[in-house]
């Protein structure tokens, strides 16, 4: 028997069709693909090779990521958390990277390089993570130039009823009065879906491209799967796995799948989390261990050792797994570990 391994593959045609749908929502503006964290686990390099034609630019957080994109693309690249020293600014300038400015410690360098590269001036409009305050506008007025961009980030766009959204948009528009020459950008994925009227010049779209937002037009682009390596029968009253979390309420048949939290499957997945075996839906029973998952196949008599179990895929949305377990799809996508085989 060949040692089975958990596998990850990515369907870039699905990402392409997700992007087409998202673009169709925009009122105006350009589409920045956010591909930080190795394109949310989908491979930054493969993303750029497959999709460079259909996006208008890229957003990342690390300099290495930006330079890796630059090898395969001439499009705008934004470093969304900025750079902080002269060397970084020089490299950015040489490679035509745009830099986010959000902190007073960046101002001297930002002024020095203002004419040499595009700067994105980030304001805090309520998230209270990064960005200047509205009262800082006067100090930043040198940056009110056509090549630069005014940006902010939404904290609650996935909950459109939250009043935070309206407050953030109102404050952003107020700051925009002082930045009348720059481009503007505030929307992330959930913002594009719920507030497309604020598209402005750039939208910054990550998770929705990968299908990590519940929406009938968006599909999960990853297939994360592994094989059934053992099947066993359980008698009523017997328990499964660590802590014996699941106790059989009747006689059961269990498939043991060669994938665990060391592959990036969430350790805290609850009994009832859906997986597909040979396209049949079944449920996790018992705690996920480092290398193994146990699932209920009592009603699925034809499953054999060696069959594929799909943990998430276009047919088994990653959002079902994350929502059922009170997790976020972002974390599931970015936590798949190195030992998982990348297949095409
Ligand atoms: C990650 C990130 C985004 C993309 O967010 P999604 O919710 O994945 O669309 C946009 N803007 C900034 C500043 C980010 O850090």
Short mmCIF file of C-alpha atoms and ligand atoms in Angstrom, two decimals:
data_model
loop_
_atom_site.label_atom_id
_atom_site.label_comp_id
_atom_site.label_asym_id
_atom_site.label_seq_id
_atom_site.Cartn_x
_atom_site.Cartn_y
_atom_site.Cartn_z
CA UNK A 1 0.00 0.00 0.00
CA UNK A 2 1.38 3.40 -0.97
CA UNK A 3 1.38 5.74 1.99
CA UNK A 4 -1.61 8.01 1.46
CA UNK A 5 -1.13 11.72 2.09
CA UNK A 6 -3.48 14.64 2.45
CA UNK A 7 -3.61 16.69 -0.77
CA UNK A 8 -4.42 20.25 -1.68
CA UNK A 9 -5.36 21.44 -5.15
CA UNK A 10 -6.63 24.81 -6.34
CA UNK A 11 -8.97 25.43 -9.26
CA UNK A 12 -7.94 28.80 -10.72
CA UNK A 13 -10.92 28.76 -13.09
CA UNK A 14 -13.13 28.94 -10.04
CA UNK A 15 -11.17 31.90 -8.70
CA UNK A 16 -11.48 33.50 -12.13
CA UNK A 17 -15.23 33.06 -12.17
CA UNK A 18 -15.50 34.32 -8.57
CA UNK A 19 -13.54 37.43 -9.61
CA UNK A 20 -15.80 38.00 -12.64
CA UNK A 21 -18.83 37.92 -10.40
CA UNK A 22 -17.25 40.29 -7.86
CA UNK A 23 -16.22 42.72 -10.59
CA UNK A 24 -19.78 42.72 -11.90
CA UNK A 25 -20.89 44.16 -8.54
CA UNK A 26 -18.58 47.18 -8.70
CA UNK A 27 -19.91 50.59 -9.64
CA UNK A 28 -16.48 51.79 -10.71
CA UNK A 29 -12.84 51.37 -9.82
CA UNK A 30 -10.05 48.88 -10.18
CA UNK A 31 -9.78 45.40 -8.69
CA UNK A 32 -6.87 44.77 -6.34
CA UNK A 33 -6.41 41.06 -5.61
CA UNK A 34 -5.27 40.57 -2.03
CA UNK A 35 -2.83 37.68 -2.06
CA UNK A 36 -1.06 38.01 1.28
CA UNK A 37 -0.31 34.81 3.22
CA UNK A 38 0.55 32.90 0.04
CA UNK A 39 -2.75 33.93 -1.56
CA UNK A 40 -4.64 32.76 1.53
CA UNK A 41 -2.97 29.36 1.11
CA UNK A 42 -3.71 29.07 -2.64
CA UNK A 43 -0.10 29.81 -3.79
CA UNK A 44 0.85 33.39 -4.55
CA UNK A 45 3.04 32.35 -7.46
CA UNK A 46 0.34 30.22 -9.13
CA UNK A 47 -2.21 32.98 -8.56
CA UNK A 48 -0.11 35.54 -10.44
CA UNK A 49 0.73 33.10 -13.23
CA UNK A 50 -2.91 32.16 -13.76
CA UNK A 51 -4.79 35.37 -13.10
CA UNK A 52 -2.54 38.35 -13.87
CA UNK A 53 -4.65 39.29 -16.90
CA UNK A 54 -7.89 39.68 -15.00
CA UNK A 55 -6.81 41.71 -11.97
CA UNK A 56 -5.64 45.33 -11.86
CA UNK A 57 -3.11 45.02 -9.05
CA UNK A 58 -2.10 43.14 -5.94
CA UNK A 59 -2.05 43.74 -2.19
CA UNK A 60 0.29 41.91 0.20
CA UNK A 61 1.89 42.61 3.58
CA UNK A 62 5.49 41.38 3.26
CA UNK A 63 8.23 42.71 1.04
CA UNK A 64 9.22 39.17 -0.03
CA UNK A 65 5.68 38.61 -1.25
CA UNK A 66 5.74 41.80 -3.29
CA UNK A 67 9.07 40.92 -4.89
CA UNK A 68 7.81 37.43 -5.74
CA UNK A 69 4.84 38.98 -7.56
CA UNK A 70 7.08 41.47 -9.37
CA UNK A 71 8.91 38.59 -11.05
CA UNK A 72 5.74 37.73 -12.95
CA UNK A 73 3.73 40.93 -13.17
CA UNK A 74 4.13 44.59 -14.07
CA UNK A 75 0.86 45.58 -12.35
CA UNK A 76 0.62 47.82 -9.26
CA UNK A 77 1.57 46.09 -6.00
CA UNK A 78 0.65 47.54 -2.61
CA UNK A 79 2.43 46.74 0.65
CA UNK A 80 -0.61 47.06 2.91
CA UNK A 81 1.24 47.40 6.20
CA UNK A 82 3.97 49.66 4.94
CA UNK A 83 7.73 49.67 5.23
CA UNK A 84 9.74 51.38 7.92
CA UNK A 85 13.32 52.00 6.84
CA UNK A 86 15.31 53.65 4.08
CA UNK A 87 16.42 50.35 2.58
CA UNK A 88 12.81 49.18 2.33
CA UNK A 89 11.76 52.39 0.60
CA UNK A 90 14.69 52.11 -1.84
CA UNK A 91 13.73 48.54 -2.76
CA UNK A 92 10.11 49.59 -3.16
CA UNK A 93 11.10 52.46 -5.41
CA UNK A 94 13.36 50.27 -7.55
CA UNK A 95 10.60 47.67 -7.96
CA UNK A 96 7.75 50.11 -8.37
CA UNK A 97 5.89 48.99 -5.24
CA UNK A 98 3.31 51.16 -3.51
CA UNK A 99 3.67 51.63 0.24
CA UNK A 100 1.04 52.15 2.90
CA UNK A 101 1.74 54.98 5.32
CA UNK A 102 -0.14 54.60 8.58
CA UNK A 103 2.29 55.60 11.34
CA UNK A 104 4.09 58.85 12.24
CA UNK A 105 7.46 57.05 12.24
CA UNK A 106 7.13 56.64 8.45
CA UNK A 107 6.57 60.33 7.69
CA UNK A 108 10.12 61.50 7.07
CA UNK A 109 10.82 58.70 4.62
CA UNK A 110 7.39 59.09 3.06
CA UNK A 111 8.07 62.78 2.35
CA UNK A 112 11.48 61.98 0.91
CA UNK A 113 10.02 59.36 -1.41
CA UNK A 114 6.69 61.08 -2.14
CA UNK A 115 7.66 61.86 -5.72
CA UNK A 116 9.37 58.50 -6.32
CA UNK A 117 6.62 56.03 -5.48
CA UNK A 118 2.89 55.80 -4.92
CA UNK A 119 1.86 56.10 -1.30
CA UNK A 120 -1.38 54.88 0.22
CA UNK A 121 -2.27 57.04 3.21
CA UNK A 122 -4.20 54.97 5.70
CA UNK A 123 -6.71 56.48 8.12
CA UNK A 124 -8.37 54.87 11.08
CA UNK A 125 -12.12 55.31 10.67
CA UNK A 126 -13.17 53.10 13.57
CA UNK A 127 -11.38 49.78 13.44
CA UNK A 128 -8.67 51.10 15.77
CA UNK A 129 -5.92 48.92 14.45
CA UNK A 130 -3.76 50.86 11.99
CA UNK A 131 -4.01 54.34 10.54
CA UNK A 132 -3.85 58.08 11.19
CA UNK A 133 -6.66 59.94 12.92
CA UNK A 134 -8.86 62.47 11.19
CA UNK A 135 -7.13 65.23 13.19
CA UNK A 136 -3.83 64.32 11.52
CA UNK A 137 -5.17 65.33 8.07
CA UNK A 138 -3.41 68.70 8.05
CA UNK A 139 -0.01 67.12 8.75
CA UNK A 140 -0.49 64.81 5.80
CA UNK A 141 -1.60 67.33 3.23
CA UNK A 142 1.68 67.03 1.26
CA UNK A 143 0.45 63.61 0.26
CA UNK A 144 -2.68 64.96 -1.40
CA UNK A 145 -1.42 64.10 -4.87
CA UNK A 146 -2.92 62.32 -7.83
CA UNK A 147 -0.49 59.37 -7.68
CA UNK A 148 -1.34 58.63 -4.05
CA UNK A 149 -4.37 56.91 -2.57
CA UNK A 150 -6.44 57.54 0.55
CA UNK A 151 -7.38 54.28 2.24
CA UNK A 152 -9.24 52.91 5.23
CA UNK A 153 -10.40 49.46 6.28
CA UNK A 154 -13.86 48.27 7.37
CA UNK A 155 -14.27 46.40 10.64
CA UNK A 156 -17.83 45.06 10.29
CA UNK A 157 -18.56 44.80 6.57
CA UNK A 158 -19.71 41.19 6.97
CA UNK A 159 -22.56 42.50 9.12
CA UNK A 160 -24.13 45.25 6.99
CA UNK A 161 -26.61 46.18 9.73
CA UNK A 162 -23.83 47.17 12.10
CA UNK A 163 -23.83 50.96 12.48
CA UNK A 164 -20.02 50.90 12.39
CA UNK A 165 -20.22 50.66 8.58
CA UNK A 166 -22.15 53.92 8.11
CA UNK A 167 -19.91 55.67 10.62
CA UNK A 168 -16.77 54.51 8.83
CA UNK A 169 -18.07 55.60 5.42
CA UNK A 170 -19.11 59.00 6.78
CA UNK A 171 -15.72 59.59 8.35
CA UNK A 172 -13.94 58.42 5.20
CA UNK A 173 -15.93 60.88 3.12
CA UNK A 174 -15.09 63.65 5.57
CA UNK A 175 -11.36 62.88 5.31
CA UNK A 176 -11.75 62.73 1.53
CA UNK A 177 -12.58 66.45 1.53
CA UNK A 178 -8.94 67.18 2.47
CA UNK A 179 -7.67 64.54 0.06
CA UNK A 180 -9.40 65.78 -3.04
CA UNK A 181 -6.65 64.80 -5.48
CA UNK A 182 -5.80 61.25 -4.39
CA UNK A 183 -7.51 58.02 -5.38
CA UNK A 184 -9.69 56.39 -2.71
CA UNK A 185 -10.10 52.84 -1.43
CA UNK A 186 -12.12 51.39 1.44
CA UNK A 187 -13.85 48.14 0.39
CA UNK A 188 -12.73 44.61 1.24
CA UNK A 189 -14.63 41.50 0.08
CA UNK A 190 -17.63 41.86 2.35
CA UNK A 191 -17.72 45.57 1.50
CA UNK A 192 -17.91 44.78 -2.23
CA UNK A 193 -20.86 42.47 -1.61
CA UNK A 194 -22.79 44.72 0.76
CA UNK A 195 -21.74 48.27 -0.12
CA UNK A 196 -20.66 48.38 -3.78
CA UNK A 197 -21.70 52.05 -3.94
CA UNK A 198 -18.42 52.79 -2.11
CA UNK A 199 -16.20 51.13 -4.74
CA UNK A 200 -14.26 54.39 -5.45
CA UNK A 201 -10.96 53.89 -7.34
CA UNK A 202 -9.75 50.60 -5.89
CA UNK A 203 -11.41 47.72 -4.11
CA UNK A 204 -9.16 45.37 -2.13
CA UNK A 205 -10.58 41.89 -2.46
CA UNK A 206 -9.27 38.78 -0.72
CA UNK A 207 -11.46 36.08 0.80
CA UNK A 208 -14.38 36.31 -1.66
CA UNK A 209 -12.11 35.49 -4.63
CA UNK A 210 -11.29 32.21 -2.93
CA UNK A 211 -14.93 31.44 -2.19
CA UNK A 212 -14.61 31.98 1.57
CA UNK A 213 -17.81 34.02 1.85
CA UNK A 214 -21.22 32.31 1.81
CA UNK A 215 -22.80 33.45 -1.47
CA UNK A 216 -24.61 31.51 -4.17
CA UNK A 217 -22.29 32.81 -6.91
CA UNK A 218 -18.99 32.16 -5.14
CA UNK A 219 -17.41 28.73 -4.94
CA UNK A 220 -14.63 27.30 -2.78
CA UNK A 221 -11.55 27.09 -5.01
CA UNK A 222 -9.54 24.67 -2.85
CA UNK A 223 -9.94 20.94 -2.72
CA UNK A 224 -8.50 19.57 0.50
CA UNK A 225 -8.76 15.79 0.62
CA UNK A 226 -7.22 12.59 1.88
CA UNK A 227 -7.93 8.88 1.84
CA UNK A 228 -9.93 6.55 4.02
CA UNK A 229 -7.31 4.22 5.50
CA UNK A 230 -9.44 2.07 7.76
CA UNK A 231 -13.07 1.13 8.33
CA UNK A 232 -14.40 -0.33 11.56
CA UNK A 233 -17.65 -1.27 13.25
CA UNK A 234 -18.66 0.15 16.57
CA UNK A 235 -21.15 -1.33 18.98
CA UNK A 236 -23.73 0.75 20.81
CA UNK A 237 -22.10 2.39 23.84
CA UNK A 238 -18.54 2.30 22.49
CA UNK A 239 -16.64 5.58 22.25
CA UNK A 240 -14.33 7.08 19.63
CA UNK A 241 -10.89 8.67 19.85
CA UNK A 242 -9.30 10.94 22.45
CA UNK A 243 -11.44 11.72 25.43
CA UNK A 244 -13.99 9.26 24.03
CA UNK A 245 -15.95 12.35 23.01
CA UNK A 246 -18.48 10.51 20.89
CA UNK A 247 -20.47 7.67 22.43
CA UNK A 248 -22.31 5.46 19.93
CA UNK A 249 -26.06 5.71 20.44
CA UNK A 250 -26.47 2.60 18.28
CA UNK A 251 -24.23 0.28 16.26
CA UNK A 252 -22.13 2.40 13.87
CA UNK A 253 -19.69 2.08 11.02
CA UNK A 254 -16.74 4.46 11.07
CA UNK A 255 -14.26 5.56 8.38
CA UNK A 256 -10.81 6.65 9.54
CA UNK A 257 -9.34 9.36 7.28
CA UNK A 258 -5.62 10.04 6.93
CA UNK A 259 -5.71 13.75 7.78
CA UNK A 260 -5.57 15.59 11.08
CA UNK A 261 -4.78 18.88 12.72
CA UNK A 262 -1.11 18.53 11.73
CA UNK A 263 -2.34 18.89 8.14
CA UNK A 264 -4.35 21.98 9.05
CA UNK A 265 -7.78 20.49 9.68
CA UNK A 266 -9.26 22.26 12.74
CA UNK A 267 -8.69 20.25 15.91
CA UNK A 268 -11.86 21.59 17.48
CA UNK A 269 -14.19 20.45 14.65
CA UNK A 270 -17.42 19.29 16.26
CA UNK A 271 -19.32 16.05 15.81
CA UNK A 272 -21.59 16.68 12.83
CA UNK A 273 -19.07 18.65 10.73
CA UNK A 274 -19.68 17.59 7.12
CA UNK A 275 -17.19 15.85 4.91
CA UNK A 276 -17.72 14.06 1.59
CA UNK A 277 -16.61 10.50 0.94
CA UNK A 278 -17.03 9.51 -2.72
CA UNK A 279 -19.36 12.52 -3.01
CA UNK A 280 -21.59 11.22 -0.18
CA UNK A 281 -22.11 13.51 2.76
CA UNK A 282 -21.17 12.21 6.18
CA UNK A 283 -20.31 13.64 9.60
CA UNK A 284 -17.29 13.74 11.82
CA UNK A 285 -17.69 11.74 15.01
CA UNK A 286 -15.09 11.99 17.76
CA UNK A 287 -12.25 14.40 18.28
CA UNK A 288 -9.89 15.21 15.38
CA UNK A 289 -6.41 13.93 16.21
CA UNK A 290 -3.00 14.95 14.87
CA UNK A 291 -3.12 12.63 11.85
CA UNK A 292 -6.62 11.18 11.75
CA UNK A 293 -10.29 12.08 11.44
CA UNK A 294 -13.15 9.67 12.17
CA UNK A 295 -16.46 9.90 10.31
CA UNK A 296 -19.83 8.18 10.46
CA UNK A 297 -20.49 6.01 7.39
CA UNK A 298 -23.23 3.87 8.92
CA UNK A 299 -25.65 4.86 6.15
CA UNK A 300 -23.03 4.56 3.38
CA UNK A 301 -22.36 0.87 2.87
CA UNK A 302 -20.22 1.10 -0.28
CA UNK A 303 -17.27 3.00 1.14
CA UNK A 304 -13.95 1.18 0.96
CA UNK A 305 -10.48 1.74 2.30
CA UNK A 306 -8.62 3.86 -0.28
CA UNK A 307 -11.64 6.03 -1.14
CA UNK A 308 -11.24 9.81 -1.13
CA UNK A 309 -12.61 11.90 1.71
CA UNK A 310 -13.04 15.57 0.79
CA UNK A 311 -12.72 17.93 3.73
CA UNK A 312 -13.61 21.01 1.71
CA UNK A 313 -13.93 21.62 -2.02
CA UNK A 314 -16.15 23.33 -4.61
CA UNK A 315 -18.80 20.72 -3.71
CA UNK A 316 -18.29 20.88 0.06
CA UNK A 317 -17.99 24.61 0.79
CA UNK A 318 -15.30 25.66 3.23
CA UNK A 319 -17.92 27.99 4.73
CA UNK A 320 -19.95 24.99 5.93
CA UNK A 321 -16.94 23.77 7.89
CA UNK A 322 -16.04 27.18 9.30
CA UNK A 323 -19.59 28.27 10.17
CA UNK A 324 -20.54 24.99 11.79
CA UNK A 325 -17.49 25.23 14.04
CA UNK A 326 -17.61 28.96 14.74
CA UNK A 327 -14.34 29.43 12.86
CA UNK A 328 -13.51 31.68 9.91
CA UNK A 329 -12.72 30.45 6.40
CA UNK A 330 -9.61 32.69 6.35
CA UNK A 331 -8.05 30.66 9.13
CA UNK A 332 -8.88 27.30 7.56
CA UNK A 333 -7.36 28.36 4.22
CA UNK A 334 -4.15 29.74 5.69
CA UNK A 335 -3.48 26.93 8.16
CA UNK A 336 -3.01 24.04 5.75
CA UNK A 337 0.49 22.83 6.59
CA UNK A 338 3.56 22.04 4.52
CA UNK A 339 3.28 18.29 4.72
CA UNK A 340 0.10 18.42 2.63
CA UNK A 341 0.94 17.51 -0.97
CA UNK A 342 0.17 20.28 -3.46
CA UNK A 343 -1.35 18.65 -6.52
CA UNK A 344 -2.53 20.29 -9.73
C1 LIG B 1 -6.51 41.46 4.11
C2 LIG B 1 -6.94 42.83 3.72
C3 LIG B 1 -7.95 43.05 2.77
C4 LIG B 1 -8.75 41.92 2.17
O1 LIG B 1 -9.75 41.52 3.06
P1 LIG B 1 -10.82 40.38 2.65
O2 LIG B 1 -11.78 40.40 3.76
O3 LIG B 1 -10.05 39.11 2.57
O4 LIG B 1 -11.38 40.78 1.33
C5 LIG B 1 -8.22 44.34 2.39
N1 LIG B 1 -7.55 45.38 2.93
C6 LIG B 1 -6.60 45.22 3.87
C7 LIG B 1 -5.91 46.40 4.43
C8 LIG B 1 -6.27 43.95 4.31
O5 LIG B 1 -5.33 43.79 5.25
#
